[in-house]
Coordinates of C-alpha atoms and ligand atoms in Angstrom, one line a residue:
X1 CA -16.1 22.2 10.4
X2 CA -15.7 21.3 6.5
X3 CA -17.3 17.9 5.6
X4 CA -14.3 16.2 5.6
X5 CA -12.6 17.3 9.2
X6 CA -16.4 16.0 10.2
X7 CA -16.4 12.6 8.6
X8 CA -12.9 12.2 10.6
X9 CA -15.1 12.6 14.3
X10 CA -16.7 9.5 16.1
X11 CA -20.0 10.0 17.8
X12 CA -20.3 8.9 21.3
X13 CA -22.5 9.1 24.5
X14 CA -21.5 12.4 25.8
X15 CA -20.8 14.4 22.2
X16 CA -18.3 13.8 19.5
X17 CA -14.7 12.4 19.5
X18 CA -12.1 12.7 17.2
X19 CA -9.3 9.9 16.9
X20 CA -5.7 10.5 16.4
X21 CA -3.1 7.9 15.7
X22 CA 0.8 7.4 15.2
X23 CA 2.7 4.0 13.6
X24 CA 6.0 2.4 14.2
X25 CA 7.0 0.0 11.4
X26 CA 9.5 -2.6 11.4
X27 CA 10.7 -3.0 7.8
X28 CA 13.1 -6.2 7.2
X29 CA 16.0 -4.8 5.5
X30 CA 16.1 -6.2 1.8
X31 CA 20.0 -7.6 2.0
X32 CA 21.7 -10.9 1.9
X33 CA 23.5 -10.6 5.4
X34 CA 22.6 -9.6 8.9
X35 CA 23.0 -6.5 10.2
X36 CA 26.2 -7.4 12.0
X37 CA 27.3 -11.0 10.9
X38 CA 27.8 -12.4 7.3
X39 CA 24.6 -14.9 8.1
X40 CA 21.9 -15.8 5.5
X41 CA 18.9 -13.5 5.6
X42 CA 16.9 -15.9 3.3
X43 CA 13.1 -16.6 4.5
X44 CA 12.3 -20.2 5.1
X45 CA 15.4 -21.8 5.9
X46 CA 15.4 -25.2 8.3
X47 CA 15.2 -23.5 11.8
X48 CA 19.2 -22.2 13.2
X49 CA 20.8 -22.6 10.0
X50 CA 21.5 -19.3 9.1
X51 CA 23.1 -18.2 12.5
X52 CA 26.7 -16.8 13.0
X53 CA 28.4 -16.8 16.7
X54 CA 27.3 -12.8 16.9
X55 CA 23.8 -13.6 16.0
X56 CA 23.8 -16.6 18.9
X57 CA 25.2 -13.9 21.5
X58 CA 28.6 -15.7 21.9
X59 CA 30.4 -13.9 24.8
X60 CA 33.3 -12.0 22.8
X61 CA 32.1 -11.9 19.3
X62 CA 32.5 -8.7 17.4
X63 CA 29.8 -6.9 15.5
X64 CA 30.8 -5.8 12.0
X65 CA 28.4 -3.3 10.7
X66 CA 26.8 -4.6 7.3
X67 CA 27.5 -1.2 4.0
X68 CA 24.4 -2.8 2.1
X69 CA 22.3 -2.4 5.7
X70 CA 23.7 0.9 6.1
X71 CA 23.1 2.1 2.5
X72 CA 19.4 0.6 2.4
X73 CA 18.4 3.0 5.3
X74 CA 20.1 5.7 3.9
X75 CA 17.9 4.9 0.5
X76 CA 15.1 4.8 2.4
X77 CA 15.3 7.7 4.4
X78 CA 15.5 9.8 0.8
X79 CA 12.6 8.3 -0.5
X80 CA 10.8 9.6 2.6
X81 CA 12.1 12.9 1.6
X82 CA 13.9 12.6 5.0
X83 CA 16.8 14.1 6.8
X84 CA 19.9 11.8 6.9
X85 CA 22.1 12.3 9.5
X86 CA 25.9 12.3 9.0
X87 CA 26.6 11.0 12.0
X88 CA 24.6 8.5 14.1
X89 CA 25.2 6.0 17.2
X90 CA 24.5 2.5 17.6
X91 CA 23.1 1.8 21.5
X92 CA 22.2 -1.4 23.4
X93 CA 18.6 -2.0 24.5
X94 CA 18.7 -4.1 27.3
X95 CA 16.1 -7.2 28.1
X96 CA 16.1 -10.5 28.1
X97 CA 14.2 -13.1 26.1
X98 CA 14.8 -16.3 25.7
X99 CA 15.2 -15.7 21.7
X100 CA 17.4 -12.5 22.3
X101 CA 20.7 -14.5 23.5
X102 CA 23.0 -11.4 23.8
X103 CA 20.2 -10.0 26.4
X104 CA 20.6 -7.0 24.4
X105 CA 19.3 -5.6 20.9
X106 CA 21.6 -3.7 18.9
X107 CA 19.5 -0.8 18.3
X108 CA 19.3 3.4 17.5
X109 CA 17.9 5.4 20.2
X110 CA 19.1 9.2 20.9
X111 CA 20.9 9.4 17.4
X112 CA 19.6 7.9 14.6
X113 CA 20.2 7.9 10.9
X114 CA 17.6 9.0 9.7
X115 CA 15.5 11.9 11.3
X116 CA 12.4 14.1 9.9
X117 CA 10.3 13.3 6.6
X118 CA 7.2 13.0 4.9
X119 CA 4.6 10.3 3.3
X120 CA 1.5 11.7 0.6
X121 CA -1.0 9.6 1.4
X122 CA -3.8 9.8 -1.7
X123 CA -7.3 8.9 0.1
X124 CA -10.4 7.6 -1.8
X125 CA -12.5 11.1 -1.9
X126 CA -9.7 12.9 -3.5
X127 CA -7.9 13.9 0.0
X128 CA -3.6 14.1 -0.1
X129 CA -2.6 14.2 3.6
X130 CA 0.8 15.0 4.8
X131 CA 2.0 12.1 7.3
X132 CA 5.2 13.3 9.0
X133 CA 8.1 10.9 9.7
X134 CA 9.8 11.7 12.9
X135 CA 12.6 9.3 12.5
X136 CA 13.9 5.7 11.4
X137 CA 16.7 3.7 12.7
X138 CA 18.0 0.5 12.1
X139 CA 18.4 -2.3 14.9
X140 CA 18.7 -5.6 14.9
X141 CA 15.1 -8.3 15.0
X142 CA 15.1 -10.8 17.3
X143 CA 15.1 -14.9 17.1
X144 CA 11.8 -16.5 17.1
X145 CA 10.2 -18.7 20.3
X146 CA 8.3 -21.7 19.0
X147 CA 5.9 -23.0 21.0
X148 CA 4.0 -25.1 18.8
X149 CA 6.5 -27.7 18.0
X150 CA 6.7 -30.1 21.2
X151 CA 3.5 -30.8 23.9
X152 CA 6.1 -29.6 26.8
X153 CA 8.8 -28.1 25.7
X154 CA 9.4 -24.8 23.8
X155 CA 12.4 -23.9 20.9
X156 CA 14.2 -21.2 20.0
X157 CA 15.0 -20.4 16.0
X158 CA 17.7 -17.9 16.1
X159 CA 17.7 -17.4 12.2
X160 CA 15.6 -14.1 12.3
X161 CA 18.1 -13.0 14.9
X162 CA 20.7 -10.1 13.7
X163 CA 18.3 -9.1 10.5
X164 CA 18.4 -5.6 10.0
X165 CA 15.3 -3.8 10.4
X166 CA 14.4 -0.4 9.7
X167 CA 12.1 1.4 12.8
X168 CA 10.0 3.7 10.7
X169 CA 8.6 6.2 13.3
X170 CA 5.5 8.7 12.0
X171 CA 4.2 11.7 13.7
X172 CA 0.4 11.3 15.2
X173 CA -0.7 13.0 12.0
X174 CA -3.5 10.2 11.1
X175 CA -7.2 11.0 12.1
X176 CA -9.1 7.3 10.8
X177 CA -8.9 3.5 10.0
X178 CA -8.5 4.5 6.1
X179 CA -6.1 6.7 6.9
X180 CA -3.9 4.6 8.4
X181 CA -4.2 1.9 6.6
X182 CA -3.3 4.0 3.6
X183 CA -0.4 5.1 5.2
X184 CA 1.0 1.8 5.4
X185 CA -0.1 1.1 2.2
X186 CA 1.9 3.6 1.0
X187 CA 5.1 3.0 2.7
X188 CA 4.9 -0.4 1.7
X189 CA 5.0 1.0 -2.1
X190 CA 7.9 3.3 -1.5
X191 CA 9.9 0.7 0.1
X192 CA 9.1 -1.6 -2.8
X193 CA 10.3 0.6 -5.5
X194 CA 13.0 1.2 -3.8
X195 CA 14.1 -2.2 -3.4
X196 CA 14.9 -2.1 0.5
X197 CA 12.0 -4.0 1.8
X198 CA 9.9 -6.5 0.2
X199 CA 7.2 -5.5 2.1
X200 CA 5.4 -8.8 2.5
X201 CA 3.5 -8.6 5.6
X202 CA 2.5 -12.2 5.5
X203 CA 6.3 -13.4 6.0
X204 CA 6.6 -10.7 8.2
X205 CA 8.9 -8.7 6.5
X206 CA 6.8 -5.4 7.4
X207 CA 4.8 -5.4 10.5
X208 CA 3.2 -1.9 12.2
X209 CA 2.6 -1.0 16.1
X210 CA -0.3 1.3 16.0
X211 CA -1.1 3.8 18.8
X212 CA -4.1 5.4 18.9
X213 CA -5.9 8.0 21.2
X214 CA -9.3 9.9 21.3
X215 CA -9.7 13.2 22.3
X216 CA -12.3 16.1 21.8
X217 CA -13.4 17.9 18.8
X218 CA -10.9 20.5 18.4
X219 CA -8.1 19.0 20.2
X220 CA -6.1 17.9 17.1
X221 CA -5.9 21.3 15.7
X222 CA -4.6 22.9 18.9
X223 CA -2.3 20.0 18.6
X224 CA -0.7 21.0 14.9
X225 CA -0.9 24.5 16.1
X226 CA 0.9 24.8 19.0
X227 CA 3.1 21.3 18.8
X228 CA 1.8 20.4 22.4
X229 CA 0.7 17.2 22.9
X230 CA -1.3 18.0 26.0
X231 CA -4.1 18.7 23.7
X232 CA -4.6 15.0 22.7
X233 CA -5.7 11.9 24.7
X234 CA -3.7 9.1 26.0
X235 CA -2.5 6.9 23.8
X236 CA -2.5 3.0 23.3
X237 CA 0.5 0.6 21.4
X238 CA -1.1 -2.2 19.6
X239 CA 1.8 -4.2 18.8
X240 CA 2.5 -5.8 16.0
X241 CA -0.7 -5.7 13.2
X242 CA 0.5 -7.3 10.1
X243 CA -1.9 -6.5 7.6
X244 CA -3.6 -3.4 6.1
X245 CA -7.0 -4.4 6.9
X246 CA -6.5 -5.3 10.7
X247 CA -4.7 -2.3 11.3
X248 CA -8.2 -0.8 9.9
X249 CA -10.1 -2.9 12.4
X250 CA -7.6 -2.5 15.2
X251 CA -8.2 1.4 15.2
X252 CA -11.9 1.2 15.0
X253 CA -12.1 -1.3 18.2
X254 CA -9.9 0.7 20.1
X255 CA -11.3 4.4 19.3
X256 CA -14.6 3.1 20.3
X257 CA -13.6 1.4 23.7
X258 CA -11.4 4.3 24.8
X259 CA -14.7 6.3 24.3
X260 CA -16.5 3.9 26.0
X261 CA -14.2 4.1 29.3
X262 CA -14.0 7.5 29.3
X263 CA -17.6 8.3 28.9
X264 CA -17.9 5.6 31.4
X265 CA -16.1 7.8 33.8
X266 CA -12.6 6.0 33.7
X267 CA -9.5 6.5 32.2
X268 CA -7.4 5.6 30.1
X269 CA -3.9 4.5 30.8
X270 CA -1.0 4.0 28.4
X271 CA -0.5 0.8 27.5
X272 CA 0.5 -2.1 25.0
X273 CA -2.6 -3.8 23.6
X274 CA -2.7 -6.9 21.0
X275 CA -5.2 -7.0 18.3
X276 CA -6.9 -10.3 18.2
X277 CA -8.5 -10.4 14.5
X278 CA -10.5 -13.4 15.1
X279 CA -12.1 -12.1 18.3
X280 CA -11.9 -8.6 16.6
X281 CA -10.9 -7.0 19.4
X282 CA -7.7 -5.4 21.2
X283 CA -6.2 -6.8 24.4
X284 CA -3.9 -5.9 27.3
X285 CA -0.6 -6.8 26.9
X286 CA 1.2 -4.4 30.0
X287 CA 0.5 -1.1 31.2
X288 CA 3.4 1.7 30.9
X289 CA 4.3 0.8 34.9
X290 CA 5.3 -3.2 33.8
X291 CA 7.0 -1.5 31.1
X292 CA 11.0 -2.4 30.8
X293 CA 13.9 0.1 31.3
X294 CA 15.9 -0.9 28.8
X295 CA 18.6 0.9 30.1
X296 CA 20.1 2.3 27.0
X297 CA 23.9 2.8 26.3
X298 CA 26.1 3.5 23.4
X299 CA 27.7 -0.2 22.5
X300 CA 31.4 0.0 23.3
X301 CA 32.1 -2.4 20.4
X302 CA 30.5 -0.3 17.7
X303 CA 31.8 3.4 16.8
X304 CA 30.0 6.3 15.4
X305 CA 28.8 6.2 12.4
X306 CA 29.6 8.5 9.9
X307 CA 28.2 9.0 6.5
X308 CA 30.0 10.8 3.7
X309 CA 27.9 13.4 2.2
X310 CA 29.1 12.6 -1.4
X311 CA 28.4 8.7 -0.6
X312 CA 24.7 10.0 -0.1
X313 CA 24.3 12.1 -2.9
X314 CA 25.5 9.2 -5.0
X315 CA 22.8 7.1 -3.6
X316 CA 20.5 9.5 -4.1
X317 CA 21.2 9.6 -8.0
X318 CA 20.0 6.0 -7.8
X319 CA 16.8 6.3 -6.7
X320 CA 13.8 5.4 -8.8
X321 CA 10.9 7.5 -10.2
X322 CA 9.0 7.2 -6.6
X323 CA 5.4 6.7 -6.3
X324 CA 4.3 10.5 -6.0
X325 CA 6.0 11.9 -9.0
X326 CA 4.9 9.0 -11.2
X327 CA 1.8 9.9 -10.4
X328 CA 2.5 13.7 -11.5
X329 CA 3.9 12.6 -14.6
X330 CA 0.4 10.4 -15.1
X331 CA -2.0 13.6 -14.1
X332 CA 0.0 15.5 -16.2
X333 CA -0.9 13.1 -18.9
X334 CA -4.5 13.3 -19.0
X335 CA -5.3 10.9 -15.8
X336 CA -7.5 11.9 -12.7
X337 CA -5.5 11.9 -9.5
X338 CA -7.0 9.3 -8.4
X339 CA -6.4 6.7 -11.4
X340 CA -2.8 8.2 -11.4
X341 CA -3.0 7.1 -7.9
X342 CA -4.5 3.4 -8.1
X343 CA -2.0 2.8 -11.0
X344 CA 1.6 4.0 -9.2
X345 CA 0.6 1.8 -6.2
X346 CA 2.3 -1.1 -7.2
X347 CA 5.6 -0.5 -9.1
X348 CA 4.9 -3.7 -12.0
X349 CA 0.9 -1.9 -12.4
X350 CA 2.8 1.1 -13.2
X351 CA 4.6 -0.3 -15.5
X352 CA 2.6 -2.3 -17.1
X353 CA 0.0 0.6 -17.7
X354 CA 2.9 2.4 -19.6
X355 CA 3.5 -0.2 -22.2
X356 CA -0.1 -0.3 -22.7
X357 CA -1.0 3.4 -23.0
X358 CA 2.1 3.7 -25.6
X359 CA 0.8 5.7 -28.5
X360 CA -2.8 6.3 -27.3
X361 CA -5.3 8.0 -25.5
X362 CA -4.0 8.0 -22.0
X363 CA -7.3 8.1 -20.5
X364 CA -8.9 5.2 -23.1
X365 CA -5.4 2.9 -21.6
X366 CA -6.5 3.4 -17.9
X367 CA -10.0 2.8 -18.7
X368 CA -8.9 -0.1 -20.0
X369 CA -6.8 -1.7 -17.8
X370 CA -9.1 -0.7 -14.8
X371 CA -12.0 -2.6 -16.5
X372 CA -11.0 -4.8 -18.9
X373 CA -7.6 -5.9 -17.2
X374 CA -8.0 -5.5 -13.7
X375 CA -11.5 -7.0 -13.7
X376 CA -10.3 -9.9 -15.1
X377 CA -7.2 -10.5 -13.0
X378 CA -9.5 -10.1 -10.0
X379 CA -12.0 -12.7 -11.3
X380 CA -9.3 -15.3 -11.7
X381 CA -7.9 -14.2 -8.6
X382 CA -4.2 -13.1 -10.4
X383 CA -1.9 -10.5 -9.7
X384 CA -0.6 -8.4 -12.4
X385 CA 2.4 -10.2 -12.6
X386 CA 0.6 -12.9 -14.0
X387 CA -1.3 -10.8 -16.1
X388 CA -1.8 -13.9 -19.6
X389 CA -2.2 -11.2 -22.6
X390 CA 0.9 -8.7 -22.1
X391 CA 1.3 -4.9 -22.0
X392 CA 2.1 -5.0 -25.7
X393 CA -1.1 -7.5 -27.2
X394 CA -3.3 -5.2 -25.0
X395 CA -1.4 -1.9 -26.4
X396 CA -2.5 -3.5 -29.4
X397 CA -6.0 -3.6 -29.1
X398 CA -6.3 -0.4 -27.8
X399 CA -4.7 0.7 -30.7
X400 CA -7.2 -1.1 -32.9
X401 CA -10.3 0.1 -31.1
X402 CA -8.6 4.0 -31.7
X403 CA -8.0 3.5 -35.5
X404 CA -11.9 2.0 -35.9
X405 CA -10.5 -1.6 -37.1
X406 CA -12.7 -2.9 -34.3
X407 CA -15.7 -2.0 -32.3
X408 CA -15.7 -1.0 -28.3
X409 CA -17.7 -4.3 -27.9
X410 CA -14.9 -6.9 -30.2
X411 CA -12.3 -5.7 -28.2
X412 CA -13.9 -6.9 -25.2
X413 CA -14.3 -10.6 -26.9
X414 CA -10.9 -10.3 -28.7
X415 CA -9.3 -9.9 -24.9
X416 CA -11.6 -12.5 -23.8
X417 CA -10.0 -14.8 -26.7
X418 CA -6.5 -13.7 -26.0
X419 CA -7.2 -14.4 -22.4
X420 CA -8.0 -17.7 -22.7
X421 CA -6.5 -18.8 -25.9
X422 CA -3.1 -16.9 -26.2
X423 CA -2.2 -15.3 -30.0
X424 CA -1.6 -12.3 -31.7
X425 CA -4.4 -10.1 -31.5
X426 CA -4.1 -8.5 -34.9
X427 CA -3.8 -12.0 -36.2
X428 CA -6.8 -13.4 -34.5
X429 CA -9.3 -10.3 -35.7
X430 CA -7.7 -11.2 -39.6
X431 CA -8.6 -15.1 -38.9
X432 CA -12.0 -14.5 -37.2
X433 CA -13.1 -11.9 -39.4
X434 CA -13.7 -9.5 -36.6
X435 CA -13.3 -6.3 -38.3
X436 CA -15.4 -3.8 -37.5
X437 CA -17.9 -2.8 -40.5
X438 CA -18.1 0.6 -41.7
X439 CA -19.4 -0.1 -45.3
X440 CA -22.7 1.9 -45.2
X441 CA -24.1 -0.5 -47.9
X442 CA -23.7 -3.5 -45.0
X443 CA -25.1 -1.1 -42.1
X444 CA -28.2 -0.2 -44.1
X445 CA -29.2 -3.7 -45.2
X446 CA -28.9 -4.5 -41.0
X447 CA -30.9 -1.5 -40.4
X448 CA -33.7 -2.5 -43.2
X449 CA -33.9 -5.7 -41.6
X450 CA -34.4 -4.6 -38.2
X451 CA -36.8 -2.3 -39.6
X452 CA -38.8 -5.1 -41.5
X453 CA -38.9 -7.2 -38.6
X454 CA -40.4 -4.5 -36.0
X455 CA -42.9 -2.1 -37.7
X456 CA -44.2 -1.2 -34.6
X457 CA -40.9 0.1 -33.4
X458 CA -40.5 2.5 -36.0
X459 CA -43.9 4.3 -35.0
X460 CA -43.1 4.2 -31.3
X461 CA -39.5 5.8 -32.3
X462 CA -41.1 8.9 -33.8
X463 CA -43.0 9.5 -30.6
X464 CA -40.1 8.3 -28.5
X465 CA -37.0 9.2 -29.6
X466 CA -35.2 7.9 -26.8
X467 CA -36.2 4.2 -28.7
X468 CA -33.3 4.9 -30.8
X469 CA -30.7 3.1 -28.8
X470 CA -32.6 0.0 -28.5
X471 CA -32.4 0.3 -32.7
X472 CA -29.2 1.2 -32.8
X473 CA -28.5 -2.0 -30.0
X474 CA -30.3 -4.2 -32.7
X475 CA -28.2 -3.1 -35.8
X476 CA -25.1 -4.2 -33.9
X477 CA -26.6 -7.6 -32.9
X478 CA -27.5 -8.3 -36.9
X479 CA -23.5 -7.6 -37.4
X480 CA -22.6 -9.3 -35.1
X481 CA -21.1 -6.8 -32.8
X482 CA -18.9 -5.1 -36.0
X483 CA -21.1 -2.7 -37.4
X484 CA -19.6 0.9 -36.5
X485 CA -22.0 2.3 -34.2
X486 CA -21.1 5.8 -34.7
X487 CA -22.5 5.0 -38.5
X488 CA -25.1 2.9 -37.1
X489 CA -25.9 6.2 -35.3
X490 CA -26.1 8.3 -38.7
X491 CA -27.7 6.2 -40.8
X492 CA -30.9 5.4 -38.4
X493 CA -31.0 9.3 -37.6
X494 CA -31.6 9.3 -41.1
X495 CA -33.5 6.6 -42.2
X496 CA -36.0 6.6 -39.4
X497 CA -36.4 11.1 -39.7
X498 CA -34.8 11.4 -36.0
X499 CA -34.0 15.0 -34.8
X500 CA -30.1 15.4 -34.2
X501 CA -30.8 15.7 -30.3
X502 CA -32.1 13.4 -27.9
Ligands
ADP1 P1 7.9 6.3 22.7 O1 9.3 6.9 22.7 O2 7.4 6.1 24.1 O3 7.8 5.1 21.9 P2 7.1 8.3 20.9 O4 6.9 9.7 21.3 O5 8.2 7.9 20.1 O6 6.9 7.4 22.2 O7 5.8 7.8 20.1 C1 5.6 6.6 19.6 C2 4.5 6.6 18.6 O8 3.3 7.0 19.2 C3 4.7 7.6 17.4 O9 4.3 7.0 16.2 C4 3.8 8.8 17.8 O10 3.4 9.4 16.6 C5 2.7 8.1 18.5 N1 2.0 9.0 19.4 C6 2.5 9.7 20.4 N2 1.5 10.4 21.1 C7 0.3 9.9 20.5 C8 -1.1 10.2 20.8 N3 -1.4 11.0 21.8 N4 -2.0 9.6 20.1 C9 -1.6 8.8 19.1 N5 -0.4 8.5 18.8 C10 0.6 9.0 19.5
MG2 MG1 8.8 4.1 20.3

């Protein structure tokens, strides 16, 4: 077993386990009408405001099917590198619920529009994994119940109700917590450059039922190699995780209590859990007996669907530069696949990193905006949207730290400056006199100085060589930060009798 297959098993009682799990997504469709009616889809409205008779199940309404909807999947399901199917059917999924007034959801069962794909998912020790998608269809979300509102009674907010949402189905091809996580991570990118889901899991526009299952070393190969599940363990739903980090938690509770039961001697039994993230733990929700029939049927009121195959290919010349090939184009450039891959992760970091690395070193940009940028956002708690010194100021100091105007160490203050104070860069090194110094007459009168005031220094150096950076650190405090230290470096070698090496 390589070093990374073992870092994917879990130790238990009885020998070593290896998780395996599968996710199905709800993405909120990024459109201004329902799925079926001409209803708002904006978040935050007053409660039933944004409700047509077909969202409110109105005996004899029609359903109309929404283009945008229908072309948002579609969009989607290339960005997954997906098949789209030309023809698909809309079925009812039967239950009731108090906020489901037609008793039925509008949904996509045998047929739907979008069928096999793939996600790259970059992981942090340099690991792509392949995460197949076995499938997306749209159907419609349900009302909301609130039950917070009133000491006795309960209300129904049918505004959610009829939203189109995009079932986003993967293959169990995920082995750990990071994995996962990444996963969702990443879909949540695609879907954002792409512009059909905002993918804001606090509003719950993207939300992720995780099923997981342990089985014995070895049992996930057999799995990929011969396509039968038989060699995996029973798996668990945890419904409905909305964020990255608790699908993370959610997966390492639940791998370790299915070990737990099994080594115990039990079983387990397929199930729906919920993950409790304050208790940190998964619950039972209903077993697969309690389960519903939802007694699936084609809905008489809505025909076939059929795609034209030129309509797709249009919408395929749409798409954006997608996450994986911007990341190509950034390795290709000079970056490491991982940088490539922390930059493409959010479409406006992208971005932003290309104005910035205009004209120089590609490597010197990311550095940059990894240390200098990112570091700072995070300590004032920004995103990069709110970024104060643009693309273009920091381009420029990048550019100025390249041609030697300033030192490594200035263009951290000049940022700092900028940061804080707004301006031009350029015009704030001209005002402050930041220029970095490279006159050789100014560097040796610093270096005499230093010498003068530290005789014992310059015996230990001879002996010591290595001394020579706390010189060379002392030069650059006498100028203030602008001496050059590259000269700085020459002219002590020099003056003090250094060998070139060491
Ligand atoms: P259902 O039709 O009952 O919802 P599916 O076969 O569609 O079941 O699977 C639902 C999800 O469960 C998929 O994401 C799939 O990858 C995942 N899954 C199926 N079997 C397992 C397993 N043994 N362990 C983990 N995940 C699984
Ligand atoms: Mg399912």
């Amino acid at each position: 077993m390589s070093a990374a297959e073992k870092s994917k098993t879990l130790k238990g009682e009885t020998g070593d386990w290896e998780i395996v799990i599968g996710m199905e997504v709800h993405a909120q469709v990024l459109s201004k009408s329902k799925l079926f009616s001409g209803a708002s889809t904006e978040f935050g409205a007053e409660p039933n405001n944004q409700v047509s008779f077909i969202d409110a199940g109105f005996p004899g309404m029609l359903p109309v099917i929404n283009e945008k909807c229908i072309e948002q999947a579609v969009r989607t399901g290339l960005g997954l590198k997906a098949q789209i199917n030309l023809r698909s059917l809309f079925d009812r999924k039967n239950y009731f619920y108090p906020d489901l007034p037609q008793g039925y959801q509008i949904s996509q069962y045998k047929d739907p529009i979008v069928g096999e794909g793939e996600v790259l998912i970059d992981l942090k020790d340099g690991e792509t994994i392949k995460v197949g998608i076995e499938r997306l269809h749209l159907e419609q979300d349900a009302g909301k119940s609130l039950h917070d509102q009133h000491p006795d009674s309960s209300f129904v907010d049918l505004n959610r109700s009829g939203i189109a949402l995009m079932e986003i189905v993967t293959k169990p091809h995920m082995r750990t917590s990071e994995e996962a996580a990444a996963f969702l991570k990443k879909l949540r990118a695609i879907v954002r450059y792409l512009g059909t889901c905002d993918g804001n899991m606090d509003e719950g526009s993207m939300r992720a039922d995780v099923n997981v299952s342990v089985c014995r070393v070895g049992g996930y190969e057999k799995f990929r190699e011969t396509g039968s599940f038989k060699h995996l363990g029973t798996r668990c739903e945890i419904k409905n995780v909305n964020s990255m980090r608790f699908v993370a938690q959610a997966v390492e509770y639940e791998a370790r209590r299915q070990i737990e039961v099994i080594e115990g001697g039990g079983t387990i039994r397929q199930e729906t859990r919920l993950y409790d993230n304050k208790a940190g733990e998964t619950r039972s929700m209903r077993s697969k007996e309690e389960a519903h029939d939802y007694r699936y049927f084609p809905d008489p009121d809505l025909l076939p669907l059929e795609l034209d195959a030129g309509w797709v290919e249009a919408i395929r010349k749409t798409l954006p530069e997608l996450p994986d090939e911007k990341k190509a184009r950034f390795v290709a450039q000079g970056l490491s696949a991982y940088d490539a891959s922390v930059l493409v992760a959010e479409r406006e970091l992208a971005d932003f990193y290309e104005e910035l690395a205009k004209g120089v070193d590609a490597k010197a940009a990311a550095n940059w905006l990894n240390n200098e940028v990112l570091g700072r956002l995070n300590r004032d708690g920004l995103s990069i949207t709110q970024v104060p010194v643009s693309a273009a100021a920091n381009n420029a100091i990048i550019v100025m730290v390249a041609d030697k105007t300033i030192s490594g160490k200035i263009a951290k203050d000049l940022l700092d400056i900028v940061w804080t104070e707004g301006g031009d860069p350029r015009a704030v090194v001209e005002a402050r006199g930041m220029k970095q110094v490279t006159d050789t007459g100014a560097i040796d009168a610093a270096i005499e100085a230093v010498i003068a005031a530290n005789p014992d220094k310059v015996e230990e150096v001879k002996a010591k060589p290595k001394l020579a950076a706390w010189f060379v650190g002392q030069v650059m405090k006498q100028t203030g930060g602008k001496a050059n230290p590259t000269a700085v470096n020459a002219a002590l070698k020099t003056r003090l009798n250094l060998p070139d090496e060491g």
